[in-house]
PDB file of C-alpha atoms and ligand atoms in Angstrom:
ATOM      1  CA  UNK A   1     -26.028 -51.114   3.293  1.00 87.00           C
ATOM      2  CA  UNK A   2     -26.966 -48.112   0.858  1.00 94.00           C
ATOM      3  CA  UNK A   3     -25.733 -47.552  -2.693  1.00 95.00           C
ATOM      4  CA  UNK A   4     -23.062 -44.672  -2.126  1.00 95.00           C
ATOM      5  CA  UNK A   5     -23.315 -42.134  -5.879  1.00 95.00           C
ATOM      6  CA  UNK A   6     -20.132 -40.116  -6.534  1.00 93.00           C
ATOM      7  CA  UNK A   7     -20.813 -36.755  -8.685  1.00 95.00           C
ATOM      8  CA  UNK A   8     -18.239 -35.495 -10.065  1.00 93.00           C
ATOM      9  CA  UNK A   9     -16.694 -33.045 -13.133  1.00 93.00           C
ATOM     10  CA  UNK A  10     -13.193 -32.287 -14.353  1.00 90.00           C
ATOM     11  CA  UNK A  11     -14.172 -28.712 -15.383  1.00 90.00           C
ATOM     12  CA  UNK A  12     -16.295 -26.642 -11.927  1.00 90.00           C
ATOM     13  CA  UNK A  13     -19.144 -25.048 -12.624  1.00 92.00           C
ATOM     14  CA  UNK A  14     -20.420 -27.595 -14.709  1.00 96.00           C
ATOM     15  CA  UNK A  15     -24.134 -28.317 -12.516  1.00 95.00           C
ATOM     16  CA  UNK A  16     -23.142 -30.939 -10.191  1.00 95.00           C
ATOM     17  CA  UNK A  17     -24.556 -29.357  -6.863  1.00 94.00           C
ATOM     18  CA  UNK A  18     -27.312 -28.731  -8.651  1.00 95.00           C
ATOM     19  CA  UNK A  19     -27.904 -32.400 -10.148  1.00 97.00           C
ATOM     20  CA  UNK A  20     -26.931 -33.484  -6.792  1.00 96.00           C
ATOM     21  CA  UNK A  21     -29.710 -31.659  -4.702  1.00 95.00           C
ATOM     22  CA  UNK A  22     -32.674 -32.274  -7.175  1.00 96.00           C
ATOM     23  CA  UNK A  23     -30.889 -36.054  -8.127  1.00 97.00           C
ATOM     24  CA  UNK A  24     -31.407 -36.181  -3.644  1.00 97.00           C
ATOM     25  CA  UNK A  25     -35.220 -34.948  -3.637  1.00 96.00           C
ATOM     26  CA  UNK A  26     -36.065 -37.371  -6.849  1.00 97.00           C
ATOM     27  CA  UNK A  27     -34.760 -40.258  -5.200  1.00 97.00           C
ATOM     28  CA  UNK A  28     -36.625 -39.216  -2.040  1.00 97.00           C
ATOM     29  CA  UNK A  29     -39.479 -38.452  -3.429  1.00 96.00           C
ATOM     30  CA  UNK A  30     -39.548 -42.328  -4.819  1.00 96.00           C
ATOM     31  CA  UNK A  31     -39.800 -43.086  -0.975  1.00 96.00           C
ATOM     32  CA  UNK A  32     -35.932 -43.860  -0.689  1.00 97.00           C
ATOM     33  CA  UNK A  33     -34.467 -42.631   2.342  1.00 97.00           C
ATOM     34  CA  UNK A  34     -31.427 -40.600   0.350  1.00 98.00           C
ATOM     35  CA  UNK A  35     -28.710 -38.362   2.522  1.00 97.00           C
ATOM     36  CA  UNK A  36     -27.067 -35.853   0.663  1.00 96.00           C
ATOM     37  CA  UNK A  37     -22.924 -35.610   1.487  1.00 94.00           C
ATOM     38  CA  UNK A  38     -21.867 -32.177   0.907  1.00 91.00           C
ATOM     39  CA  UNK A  39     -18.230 -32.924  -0.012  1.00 87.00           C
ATOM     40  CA  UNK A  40     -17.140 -29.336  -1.255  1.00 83.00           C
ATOM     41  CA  UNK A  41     -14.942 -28.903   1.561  1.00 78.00           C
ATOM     42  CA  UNK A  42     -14.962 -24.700   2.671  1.00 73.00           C
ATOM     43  CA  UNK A  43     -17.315 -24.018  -0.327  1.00 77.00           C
ATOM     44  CA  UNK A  44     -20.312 -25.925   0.554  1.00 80.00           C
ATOM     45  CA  UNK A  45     -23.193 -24.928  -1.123  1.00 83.00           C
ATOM     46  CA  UNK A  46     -25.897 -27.693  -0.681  1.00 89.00           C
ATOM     47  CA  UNK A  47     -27.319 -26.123   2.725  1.00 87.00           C
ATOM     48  CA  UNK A  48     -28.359 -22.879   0.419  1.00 88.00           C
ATOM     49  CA  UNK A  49     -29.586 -24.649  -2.295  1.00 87.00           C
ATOM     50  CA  UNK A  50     -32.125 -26.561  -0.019  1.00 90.00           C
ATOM     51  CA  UNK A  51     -32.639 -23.454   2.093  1.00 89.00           C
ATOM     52  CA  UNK A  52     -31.051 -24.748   5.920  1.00 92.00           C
ATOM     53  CA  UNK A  53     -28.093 -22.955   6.319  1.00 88.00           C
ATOM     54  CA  UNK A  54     -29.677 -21.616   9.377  1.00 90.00           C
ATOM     55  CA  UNK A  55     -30.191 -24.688  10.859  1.00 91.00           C
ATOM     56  CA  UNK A  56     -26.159 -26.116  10.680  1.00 91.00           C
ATOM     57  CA  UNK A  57     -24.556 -26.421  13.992  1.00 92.00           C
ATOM     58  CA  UNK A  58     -22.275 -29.480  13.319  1.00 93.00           C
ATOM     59  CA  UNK A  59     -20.683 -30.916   9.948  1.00 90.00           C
ATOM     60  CA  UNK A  60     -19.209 -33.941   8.749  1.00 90.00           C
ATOM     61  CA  UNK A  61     -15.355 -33.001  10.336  1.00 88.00           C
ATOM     62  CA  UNK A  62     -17.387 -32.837  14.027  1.00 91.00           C
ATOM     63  CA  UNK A  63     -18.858 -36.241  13.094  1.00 92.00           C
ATOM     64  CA  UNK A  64     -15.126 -37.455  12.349  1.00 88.00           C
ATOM     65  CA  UNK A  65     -13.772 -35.442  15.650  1.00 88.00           C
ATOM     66  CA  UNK A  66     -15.585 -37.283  17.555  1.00 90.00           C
ATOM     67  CA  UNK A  67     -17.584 -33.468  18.403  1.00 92.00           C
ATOM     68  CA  UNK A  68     -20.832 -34.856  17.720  1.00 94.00           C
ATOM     69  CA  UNK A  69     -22.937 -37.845  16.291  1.00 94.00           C
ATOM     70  CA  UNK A  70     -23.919 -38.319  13.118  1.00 95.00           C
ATOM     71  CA  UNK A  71     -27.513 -38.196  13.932  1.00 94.00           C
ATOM     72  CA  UNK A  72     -26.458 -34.726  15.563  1.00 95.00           C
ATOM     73  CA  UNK A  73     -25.158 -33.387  11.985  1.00 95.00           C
ATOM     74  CA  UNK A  74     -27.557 -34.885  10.079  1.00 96.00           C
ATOM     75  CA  UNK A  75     -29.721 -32.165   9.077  1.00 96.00           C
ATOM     76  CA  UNK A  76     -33.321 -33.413   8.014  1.00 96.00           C
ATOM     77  CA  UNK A  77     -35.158 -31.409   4.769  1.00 96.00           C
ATOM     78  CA  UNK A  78     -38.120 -29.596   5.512  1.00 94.00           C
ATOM     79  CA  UNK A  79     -40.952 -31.019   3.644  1.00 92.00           C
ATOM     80  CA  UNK A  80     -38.922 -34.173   2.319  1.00 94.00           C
ATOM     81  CA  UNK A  81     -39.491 -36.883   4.410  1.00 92.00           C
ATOM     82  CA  UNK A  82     -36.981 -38.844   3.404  1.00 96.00           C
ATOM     83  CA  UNK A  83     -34.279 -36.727   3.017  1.00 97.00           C
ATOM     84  CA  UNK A  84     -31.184 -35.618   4.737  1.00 97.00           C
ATOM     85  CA  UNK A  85     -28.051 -33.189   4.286  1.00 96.00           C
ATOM     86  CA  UNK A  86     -24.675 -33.837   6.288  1.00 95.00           C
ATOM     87  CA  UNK A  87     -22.399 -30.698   5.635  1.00 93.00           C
ATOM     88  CA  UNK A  88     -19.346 -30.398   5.151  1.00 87.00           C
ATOM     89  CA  UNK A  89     -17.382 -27.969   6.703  1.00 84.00           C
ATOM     90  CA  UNK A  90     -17.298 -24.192   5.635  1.00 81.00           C
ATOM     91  CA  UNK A  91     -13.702 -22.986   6.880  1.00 80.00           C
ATOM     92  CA  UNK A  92     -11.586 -26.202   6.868  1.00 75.00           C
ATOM     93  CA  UNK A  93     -10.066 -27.573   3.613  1.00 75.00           C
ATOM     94  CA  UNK A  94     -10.091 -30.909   1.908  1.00 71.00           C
ATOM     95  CA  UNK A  95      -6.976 -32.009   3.266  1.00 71.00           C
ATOM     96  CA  UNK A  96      -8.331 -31.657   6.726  1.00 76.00           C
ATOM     97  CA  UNK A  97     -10.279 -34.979   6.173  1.00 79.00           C
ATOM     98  CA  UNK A  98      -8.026 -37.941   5.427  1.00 81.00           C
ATOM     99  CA  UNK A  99      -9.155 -40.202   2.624  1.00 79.00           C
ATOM    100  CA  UNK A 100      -9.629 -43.165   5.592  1.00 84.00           C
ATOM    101  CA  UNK A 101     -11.826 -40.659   7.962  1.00 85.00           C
ATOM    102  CA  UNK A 102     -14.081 -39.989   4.646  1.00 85.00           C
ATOM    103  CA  UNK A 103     -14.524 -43.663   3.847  1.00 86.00           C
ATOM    104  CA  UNK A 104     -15.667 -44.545   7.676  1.00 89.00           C
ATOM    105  CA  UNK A 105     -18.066 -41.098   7.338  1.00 90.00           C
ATOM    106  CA  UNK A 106     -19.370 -42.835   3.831  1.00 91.00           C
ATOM    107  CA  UNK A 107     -19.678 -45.884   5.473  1.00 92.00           C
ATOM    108  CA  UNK A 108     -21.470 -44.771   8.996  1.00 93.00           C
ATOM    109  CA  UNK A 109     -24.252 -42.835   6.511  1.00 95.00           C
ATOM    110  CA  UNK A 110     -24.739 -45.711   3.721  1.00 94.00           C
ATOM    111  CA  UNK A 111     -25.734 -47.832   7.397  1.00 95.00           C
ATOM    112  CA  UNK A 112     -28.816 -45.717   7.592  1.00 96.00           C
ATOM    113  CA  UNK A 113     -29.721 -44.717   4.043  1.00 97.00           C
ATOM    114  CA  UNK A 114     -30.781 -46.476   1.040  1.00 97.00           C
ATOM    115  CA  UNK A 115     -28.728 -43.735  -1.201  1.00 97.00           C
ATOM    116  CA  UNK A 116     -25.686 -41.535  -0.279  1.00 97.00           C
ATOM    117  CA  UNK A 117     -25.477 -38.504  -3.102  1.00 96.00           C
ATOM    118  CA  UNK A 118     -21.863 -37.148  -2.519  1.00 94.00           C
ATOM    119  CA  UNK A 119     -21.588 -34.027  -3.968  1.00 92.00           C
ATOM    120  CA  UNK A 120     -17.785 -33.840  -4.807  1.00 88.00           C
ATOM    121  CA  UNK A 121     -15.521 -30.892  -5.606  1.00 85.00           C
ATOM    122  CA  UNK A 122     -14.629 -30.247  -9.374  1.00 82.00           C
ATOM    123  CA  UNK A 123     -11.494 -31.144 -10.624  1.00 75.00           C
ATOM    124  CA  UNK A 124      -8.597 -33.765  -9.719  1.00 67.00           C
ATOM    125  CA  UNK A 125      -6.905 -32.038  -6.968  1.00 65.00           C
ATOM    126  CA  UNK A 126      -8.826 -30.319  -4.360  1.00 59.00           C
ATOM    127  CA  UNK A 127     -10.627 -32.596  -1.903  1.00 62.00           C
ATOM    128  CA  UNK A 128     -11.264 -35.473  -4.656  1.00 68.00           C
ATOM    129  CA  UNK A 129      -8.509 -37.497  -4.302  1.00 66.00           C
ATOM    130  CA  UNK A 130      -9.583 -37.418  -0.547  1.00 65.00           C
ATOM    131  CA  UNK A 131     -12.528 -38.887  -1.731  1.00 68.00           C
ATOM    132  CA  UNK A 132     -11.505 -41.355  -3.787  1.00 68.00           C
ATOM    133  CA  UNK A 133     -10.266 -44.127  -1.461  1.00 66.00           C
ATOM    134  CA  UNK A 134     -14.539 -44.265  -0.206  1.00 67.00           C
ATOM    135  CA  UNK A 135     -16.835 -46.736  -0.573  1.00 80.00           C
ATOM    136  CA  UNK A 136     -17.948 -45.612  -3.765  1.00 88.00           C
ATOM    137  CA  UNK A 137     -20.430 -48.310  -5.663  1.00 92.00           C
ATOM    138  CA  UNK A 138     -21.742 -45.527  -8.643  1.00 93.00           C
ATOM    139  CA  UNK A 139     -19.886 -42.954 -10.121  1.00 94.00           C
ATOM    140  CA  UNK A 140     -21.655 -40.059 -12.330  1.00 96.00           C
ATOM    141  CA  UNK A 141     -19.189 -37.644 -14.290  1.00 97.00           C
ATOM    142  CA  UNK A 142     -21.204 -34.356 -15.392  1.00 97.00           C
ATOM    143  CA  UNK A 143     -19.656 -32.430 -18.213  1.00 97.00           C
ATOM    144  CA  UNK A 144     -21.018 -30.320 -20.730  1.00 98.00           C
ATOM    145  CA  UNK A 145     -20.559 -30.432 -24.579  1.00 97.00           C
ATOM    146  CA  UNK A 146     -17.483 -28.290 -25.028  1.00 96.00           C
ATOM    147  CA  UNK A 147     -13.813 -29.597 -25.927  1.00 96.00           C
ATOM    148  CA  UNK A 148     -12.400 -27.993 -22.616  1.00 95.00           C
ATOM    149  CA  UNK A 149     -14.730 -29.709 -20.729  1.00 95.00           C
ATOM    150  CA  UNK A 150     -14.529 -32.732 -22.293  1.00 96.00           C
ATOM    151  CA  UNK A 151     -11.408 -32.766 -21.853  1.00 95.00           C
ATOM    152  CA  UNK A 152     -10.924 -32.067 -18.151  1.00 94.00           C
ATOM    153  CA  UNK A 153     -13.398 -34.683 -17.929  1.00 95.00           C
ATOM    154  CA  UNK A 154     -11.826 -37.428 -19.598  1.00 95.00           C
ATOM    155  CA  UNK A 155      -8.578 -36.878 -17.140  1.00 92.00           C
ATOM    156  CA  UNK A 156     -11.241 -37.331 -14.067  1.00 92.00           C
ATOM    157  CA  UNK A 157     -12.898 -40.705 -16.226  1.00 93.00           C
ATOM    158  CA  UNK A 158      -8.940 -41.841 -15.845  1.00 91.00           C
ATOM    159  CA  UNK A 159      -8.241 -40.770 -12.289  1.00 88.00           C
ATOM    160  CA  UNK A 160     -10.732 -42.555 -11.353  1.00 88.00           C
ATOM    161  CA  UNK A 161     -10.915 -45.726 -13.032  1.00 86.00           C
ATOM    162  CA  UNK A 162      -6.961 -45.777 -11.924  1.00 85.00           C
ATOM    163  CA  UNK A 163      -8.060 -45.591  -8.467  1.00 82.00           C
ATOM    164  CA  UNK A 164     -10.034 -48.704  -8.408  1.00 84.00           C
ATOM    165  CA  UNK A 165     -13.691 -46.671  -8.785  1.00 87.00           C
ATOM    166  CA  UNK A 166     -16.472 -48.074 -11.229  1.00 90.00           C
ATOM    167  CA  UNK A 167     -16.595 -46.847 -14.836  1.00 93.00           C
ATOM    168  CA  UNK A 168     -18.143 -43.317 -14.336  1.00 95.00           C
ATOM    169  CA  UNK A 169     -21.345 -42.927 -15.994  1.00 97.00           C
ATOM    170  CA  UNK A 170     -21.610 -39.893 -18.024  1.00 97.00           C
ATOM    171  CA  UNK A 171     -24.606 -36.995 -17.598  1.00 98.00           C
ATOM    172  CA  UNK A 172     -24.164 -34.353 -20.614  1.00 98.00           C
ATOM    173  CA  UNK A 173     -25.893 -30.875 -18.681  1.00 98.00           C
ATOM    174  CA  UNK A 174     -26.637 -27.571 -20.414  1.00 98.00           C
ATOM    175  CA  UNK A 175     -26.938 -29.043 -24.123  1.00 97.00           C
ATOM    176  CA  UNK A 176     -29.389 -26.854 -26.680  1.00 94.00           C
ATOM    177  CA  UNK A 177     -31.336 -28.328 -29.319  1.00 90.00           C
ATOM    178  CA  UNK A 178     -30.803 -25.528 -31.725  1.00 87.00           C
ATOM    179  CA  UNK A 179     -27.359 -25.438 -30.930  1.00 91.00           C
ATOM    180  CA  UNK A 180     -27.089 -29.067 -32.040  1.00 92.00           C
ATOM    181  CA  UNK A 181     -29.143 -28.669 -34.425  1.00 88.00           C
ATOM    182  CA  UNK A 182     -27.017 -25.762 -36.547  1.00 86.00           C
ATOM    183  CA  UNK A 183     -24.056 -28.354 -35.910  1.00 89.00           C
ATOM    184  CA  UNK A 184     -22.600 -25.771 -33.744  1.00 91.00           C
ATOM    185  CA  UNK A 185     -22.496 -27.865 -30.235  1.00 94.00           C
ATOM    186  CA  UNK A 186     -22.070 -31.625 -29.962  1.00 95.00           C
ATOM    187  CA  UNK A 187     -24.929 -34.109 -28.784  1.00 95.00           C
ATOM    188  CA  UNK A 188     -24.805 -36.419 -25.789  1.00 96.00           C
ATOM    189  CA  UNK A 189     -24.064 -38.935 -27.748  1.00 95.00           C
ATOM    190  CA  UNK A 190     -21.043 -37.909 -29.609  1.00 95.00           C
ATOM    191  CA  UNK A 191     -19.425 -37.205 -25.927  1.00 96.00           C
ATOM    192  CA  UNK A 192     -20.408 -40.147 -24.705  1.00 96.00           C
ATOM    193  CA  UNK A 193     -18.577 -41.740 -27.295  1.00 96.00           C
ATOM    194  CA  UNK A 194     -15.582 -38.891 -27.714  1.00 96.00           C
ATOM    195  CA  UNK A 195     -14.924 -39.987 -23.583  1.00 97.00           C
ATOM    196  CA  UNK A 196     -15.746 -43.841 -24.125  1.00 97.00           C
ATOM    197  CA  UNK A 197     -18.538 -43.813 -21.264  1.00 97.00           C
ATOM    198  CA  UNK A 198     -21.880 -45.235 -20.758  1.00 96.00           C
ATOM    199  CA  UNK A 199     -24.436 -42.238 -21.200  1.00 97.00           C
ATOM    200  CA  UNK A 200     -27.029 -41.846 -18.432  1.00 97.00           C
ATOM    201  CA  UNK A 201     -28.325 -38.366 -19.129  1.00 96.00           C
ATOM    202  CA  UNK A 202     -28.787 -35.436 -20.939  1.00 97.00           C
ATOM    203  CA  UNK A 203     -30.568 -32.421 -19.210  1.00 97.00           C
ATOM    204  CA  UNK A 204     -31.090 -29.578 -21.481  1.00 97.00           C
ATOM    205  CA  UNK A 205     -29.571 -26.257 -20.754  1.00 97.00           C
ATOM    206  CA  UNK A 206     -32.939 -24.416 -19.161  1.00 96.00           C
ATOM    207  CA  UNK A 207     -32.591 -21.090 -17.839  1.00 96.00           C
ATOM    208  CA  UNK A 208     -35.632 -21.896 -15.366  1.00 96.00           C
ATOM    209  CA  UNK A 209     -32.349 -23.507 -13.394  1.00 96.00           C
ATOM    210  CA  UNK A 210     -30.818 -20.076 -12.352  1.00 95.00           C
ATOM    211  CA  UNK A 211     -34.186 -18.392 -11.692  1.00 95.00           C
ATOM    212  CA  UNK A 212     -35.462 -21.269  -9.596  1.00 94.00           C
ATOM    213  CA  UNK A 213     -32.446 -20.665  -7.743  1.00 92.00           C
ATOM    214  CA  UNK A 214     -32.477 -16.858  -7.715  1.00 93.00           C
ATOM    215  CA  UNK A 215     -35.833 -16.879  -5.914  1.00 92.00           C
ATOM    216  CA  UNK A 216     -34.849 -19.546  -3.743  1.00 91.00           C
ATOM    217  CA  UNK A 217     -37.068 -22.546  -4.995  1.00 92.00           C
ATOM    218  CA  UNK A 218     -36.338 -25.986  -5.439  1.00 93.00           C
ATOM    219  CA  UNK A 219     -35.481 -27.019  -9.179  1.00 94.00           C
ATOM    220  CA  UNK A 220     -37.327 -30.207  -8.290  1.00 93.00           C
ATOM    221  CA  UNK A 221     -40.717 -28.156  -7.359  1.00 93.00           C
ATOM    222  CA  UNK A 222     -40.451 -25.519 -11.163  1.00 94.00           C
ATOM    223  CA  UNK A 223     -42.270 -27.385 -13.948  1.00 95.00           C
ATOM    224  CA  UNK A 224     -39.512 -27.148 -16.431  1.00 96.00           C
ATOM    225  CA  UNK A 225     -37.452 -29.805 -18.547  1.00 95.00           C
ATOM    226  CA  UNK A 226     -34.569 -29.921 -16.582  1.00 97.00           C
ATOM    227  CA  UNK A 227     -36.223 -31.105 -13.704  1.00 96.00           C
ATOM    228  CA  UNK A 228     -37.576 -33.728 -15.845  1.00 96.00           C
ATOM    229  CA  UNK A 229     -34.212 -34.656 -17.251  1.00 97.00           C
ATOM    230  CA  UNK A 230     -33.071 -35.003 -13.629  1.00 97.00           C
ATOM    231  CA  UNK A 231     -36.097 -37.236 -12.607  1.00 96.00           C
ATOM    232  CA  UNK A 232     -35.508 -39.437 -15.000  1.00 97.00           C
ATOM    233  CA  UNK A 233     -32.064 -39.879 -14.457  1.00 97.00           C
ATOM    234  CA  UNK A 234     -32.794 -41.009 -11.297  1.00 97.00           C
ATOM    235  CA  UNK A 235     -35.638 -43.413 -12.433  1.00 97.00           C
ATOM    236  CA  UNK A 236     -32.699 -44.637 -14.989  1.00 97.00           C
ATOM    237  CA  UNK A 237     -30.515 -45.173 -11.311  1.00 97.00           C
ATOM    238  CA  UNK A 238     -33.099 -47.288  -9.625  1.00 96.00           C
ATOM    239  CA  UNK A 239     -32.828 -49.705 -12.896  1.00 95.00           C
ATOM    240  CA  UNK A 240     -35.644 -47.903 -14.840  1.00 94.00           C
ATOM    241  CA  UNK A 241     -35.376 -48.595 -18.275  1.00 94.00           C
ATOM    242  CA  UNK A 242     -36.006 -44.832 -19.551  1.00 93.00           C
ATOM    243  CA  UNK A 243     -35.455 -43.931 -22.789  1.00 89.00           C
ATOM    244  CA  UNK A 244     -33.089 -40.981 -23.688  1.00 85.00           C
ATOM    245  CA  UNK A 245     -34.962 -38.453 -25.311  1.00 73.00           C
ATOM    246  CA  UNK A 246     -31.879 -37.174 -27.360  1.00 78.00           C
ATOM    247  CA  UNK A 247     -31.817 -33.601 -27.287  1.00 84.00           C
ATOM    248  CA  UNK A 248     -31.249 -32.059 -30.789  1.00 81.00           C
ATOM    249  CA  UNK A 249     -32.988 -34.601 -33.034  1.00 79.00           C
ATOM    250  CA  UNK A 250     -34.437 -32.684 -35.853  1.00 75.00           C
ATOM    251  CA  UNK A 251     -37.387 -30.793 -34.532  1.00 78.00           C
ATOM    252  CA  UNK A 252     -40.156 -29.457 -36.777  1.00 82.00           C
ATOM    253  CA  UNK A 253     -39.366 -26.654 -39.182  1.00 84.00           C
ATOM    254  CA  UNK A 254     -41.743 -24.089 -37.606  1.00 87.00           C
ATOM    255  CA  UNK A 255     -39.874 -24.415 -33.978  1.00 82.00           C
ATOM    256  CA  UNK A 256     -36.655 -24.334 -35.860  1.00 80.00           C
ATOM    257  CA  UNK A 257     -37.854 -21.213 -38.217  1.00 83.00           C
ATOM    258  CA  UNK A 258     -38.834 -19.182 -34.872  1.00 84.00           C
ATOM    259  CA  UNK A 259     -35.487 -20.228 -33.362  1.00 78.00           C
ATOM    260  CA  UNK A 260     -33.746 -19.076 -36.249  1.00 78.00           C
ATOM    261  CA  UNK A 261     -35.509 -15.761 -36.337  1.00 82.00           C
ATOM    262  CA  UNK A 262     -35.284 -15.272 -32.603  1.00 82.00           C
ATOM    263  CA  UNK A 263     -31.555 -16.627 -31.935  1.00 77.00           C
ATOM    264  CA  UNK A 264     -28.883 -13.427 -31.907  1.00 76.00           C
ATOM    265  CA  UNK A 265     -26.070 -13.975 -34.270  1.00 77.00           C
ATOM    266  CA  UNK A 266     -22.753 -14.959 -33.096  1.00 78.00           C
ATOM    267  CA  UNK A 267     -21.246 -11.783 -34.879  1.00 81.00           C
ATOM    268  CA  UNK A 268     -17.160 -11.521 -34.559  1.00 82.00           C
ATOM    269  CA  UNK A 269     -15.755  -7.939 -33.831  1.00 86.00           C
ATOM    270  CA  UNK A 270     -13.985  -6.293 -36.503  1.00 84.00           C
ATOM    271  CA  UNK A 271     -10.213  -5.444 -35.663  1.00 84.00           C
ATOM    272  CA  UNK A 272      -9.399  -2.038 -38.006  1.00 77.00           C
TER     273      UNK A 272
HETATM  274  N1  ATP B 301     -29.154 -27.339 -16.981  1.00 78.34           N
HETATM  275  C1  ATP B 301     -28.819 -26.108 -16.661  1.00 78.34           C
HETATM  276  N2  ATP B 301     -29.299 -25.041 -17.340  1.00 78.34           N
HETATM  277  C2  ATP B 301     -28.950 -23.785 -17.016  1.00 78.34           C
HETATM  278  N3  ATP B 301     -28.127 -23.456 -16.005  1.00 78.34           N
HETATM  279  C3  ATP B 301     -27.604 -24.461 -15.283  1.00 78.34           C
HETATM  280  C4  ATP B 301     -27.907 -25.828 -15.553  1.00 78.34           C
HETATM  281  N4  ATP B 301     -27.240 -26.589 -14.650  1.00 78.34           N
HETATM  282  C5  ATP B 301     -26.558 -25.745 -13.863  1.00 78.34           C
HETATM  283  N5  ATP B 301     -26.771 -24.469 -14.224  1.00 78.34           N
HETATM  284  C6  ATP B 301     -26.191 -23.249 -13.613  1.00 78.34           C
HETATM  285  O1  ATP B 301     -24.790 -23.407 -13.577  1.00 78.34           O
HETATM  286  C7  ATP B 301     -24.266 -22.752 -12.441  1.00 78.34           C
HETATM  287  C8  ATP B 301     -23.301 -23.675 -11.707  1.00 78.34           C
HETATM  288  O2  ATP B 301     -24.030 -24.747 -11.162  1.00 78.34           O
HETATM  289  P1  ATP B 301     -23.501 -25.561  -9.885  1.00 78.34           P
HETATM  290  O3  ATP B 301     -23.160 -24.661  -8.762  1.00 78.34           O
HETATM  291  O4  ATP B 301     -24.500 -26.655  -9.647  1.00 78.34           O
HETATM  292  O5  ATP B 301     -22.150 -26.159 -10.501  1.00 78.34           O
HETATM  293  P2  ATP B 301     -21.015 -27.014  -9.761  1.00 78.34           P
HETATM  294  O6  ATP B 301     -20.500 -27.984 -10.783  1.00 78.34           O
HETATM  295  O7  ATP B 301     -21.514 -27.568  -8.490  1.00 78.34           O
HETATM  296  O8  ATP B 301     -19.915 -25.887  -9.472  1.00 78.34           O
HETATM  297  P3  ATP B 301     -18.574 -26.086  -8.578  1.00 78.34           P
HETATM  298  O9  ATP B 301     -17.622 -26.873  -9.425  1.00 78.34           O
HETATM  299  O10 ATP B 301     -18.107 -24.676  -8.355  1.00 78.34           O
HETATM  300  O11 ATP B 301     -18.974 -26.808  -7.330  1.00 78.34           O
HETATM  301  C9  ATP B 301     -25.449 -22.320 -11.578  1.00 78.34           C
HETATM  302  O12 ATP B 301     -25.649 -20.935 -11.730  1.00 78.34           O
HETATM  303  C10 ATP B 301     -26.625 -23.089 -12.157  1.00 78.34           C
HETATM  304  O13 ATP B 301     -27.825 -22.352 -12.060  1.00 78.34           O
HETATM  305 MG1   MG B 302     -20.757 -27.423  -6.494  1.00 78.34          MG
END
């Protein structure tokens, strides 16, 4: 049986589509055989991001219908031999998929893979408390270092660790060394601790993210540090010891000196 990886975010918007698709190709790309479960019931996103939206025909709510197989909905990654998307549907909504139906899908795909990346919807309400009933053995929450988020965050960390799920794991996205530096955001650290939850990752906010995905590339194929964050997140989730890099530790003066100089000035409007 697989290892089934929830990813999921109080606040939406937060990167976990993205983490999950480049989290799916790392894995793979370790010769696991990883499926990626689109769970963003009528806004799925994951066949864009790895460029098959042409090629869906069925999605997971045929495989529960009894429409199709799973093998006929599994949709196999061009150039990643060991990986897999199963869609979710595009015009149904979450509560068209009862939490029991999504726990036998889980269940049928973690029978042929070694990893099961569910992307999940943001937030408590739509489509995750479907969710939450699965077989889930690892759960990531993704947040980034505001209050709001953190906050919206720690009501998922309670949802669900009140539901029975494992202690989420928390992945800090979009954090800025000069930023931490000047005191002005917090470091993964200081939300791990603020939310009381075991930090697996930090990847650093990298605008090569939005132009990979712009030109339609894969994040995992652009040299750039947040696809190194991500691969060694998952090298930390195959029981790699890998040491956190901790982004904002003091850098050398001359980086921060041409930050300084460079950075524009957070400059408040004057009301006359
Ligand atoms: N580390 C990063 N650096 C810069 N931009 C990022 C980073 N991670 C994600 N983004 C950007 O944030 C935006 C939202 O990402 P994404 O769609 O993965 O979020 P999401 O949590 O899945 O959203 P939703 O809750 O709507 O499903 C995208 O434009 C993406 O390019
Ligand atoms: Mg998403």
């Amino acid at each position: 049986m697989g290892r089934s990886i929830l990813i999921a975010s109080g606040k939406g918007g937060v990167g976990k589509s993205t983490l999950a698709a480049s989290l799916s190709q790392a894995l793979a790309r370790q010769g696991h055989k990883v499926c990626l479960l689109d769970m963003d019931i009528g806004l799925r996103g994951q066949d864009t991001f790895l460029g098959v939206e042409s090629q869906i025909v069925y999605d997971s709510l045929d495989v529960l219908t009894g429409l199709c197989r799973l093998h006929d909905a599994l949709i196999p990654i061009p150039g990643e031999e060991n990986l897999s998307l199963l869609p979710c549907p595009q015009f149904s909504r979450a509560k068209d998929i009862t939490p029991a139906q999504f726990r036998s899908l889980v269940d049928q795909v973690r029978a042929l893979f070694a990893y099961v990346i569910i992307d999940a919807p943001a937030g408590i309400e739509r489509g995750l408390r479907g969710i939450l009933k699965a077989s889930v053995d690892d759960c990531l929450l993704l947040c980034t270092p505001d209050d709001l988020c953190l906050r919206d965050a720690e009501r998922v960390a309670s949802l669900l660790q009140e539901k029975g799920l494992p202690r989420p794991r928390l992945i800090v996205n979009r954090l800025n060394d000069a930023l931490i530096e000047s005191g002005e955001m917090y470091n993964a650290k200081t939300c791990s601790e603020t939310l009381d939850l075991p930090l697996l990752g930090e990847i650093p906010d990298d605008i090569n993210v939005y132009r990979a995905q712009l030109k339609h590339l894969w994040l995992y194929d652009i040299d750039c540090p947040a696809r190194y964050a991500i691969e060694r997140i998952a090298r930390r989730i195959t029981g790699e010891a890998v040491p956190l890099p901790c982004i904002g530790k003091r850098r050398p003066w001359y980086i921060r000196m041409w930050d300084f100089m460079l950075e524009p000035r957070v400059k408040e409007v004057k009301h006359i």
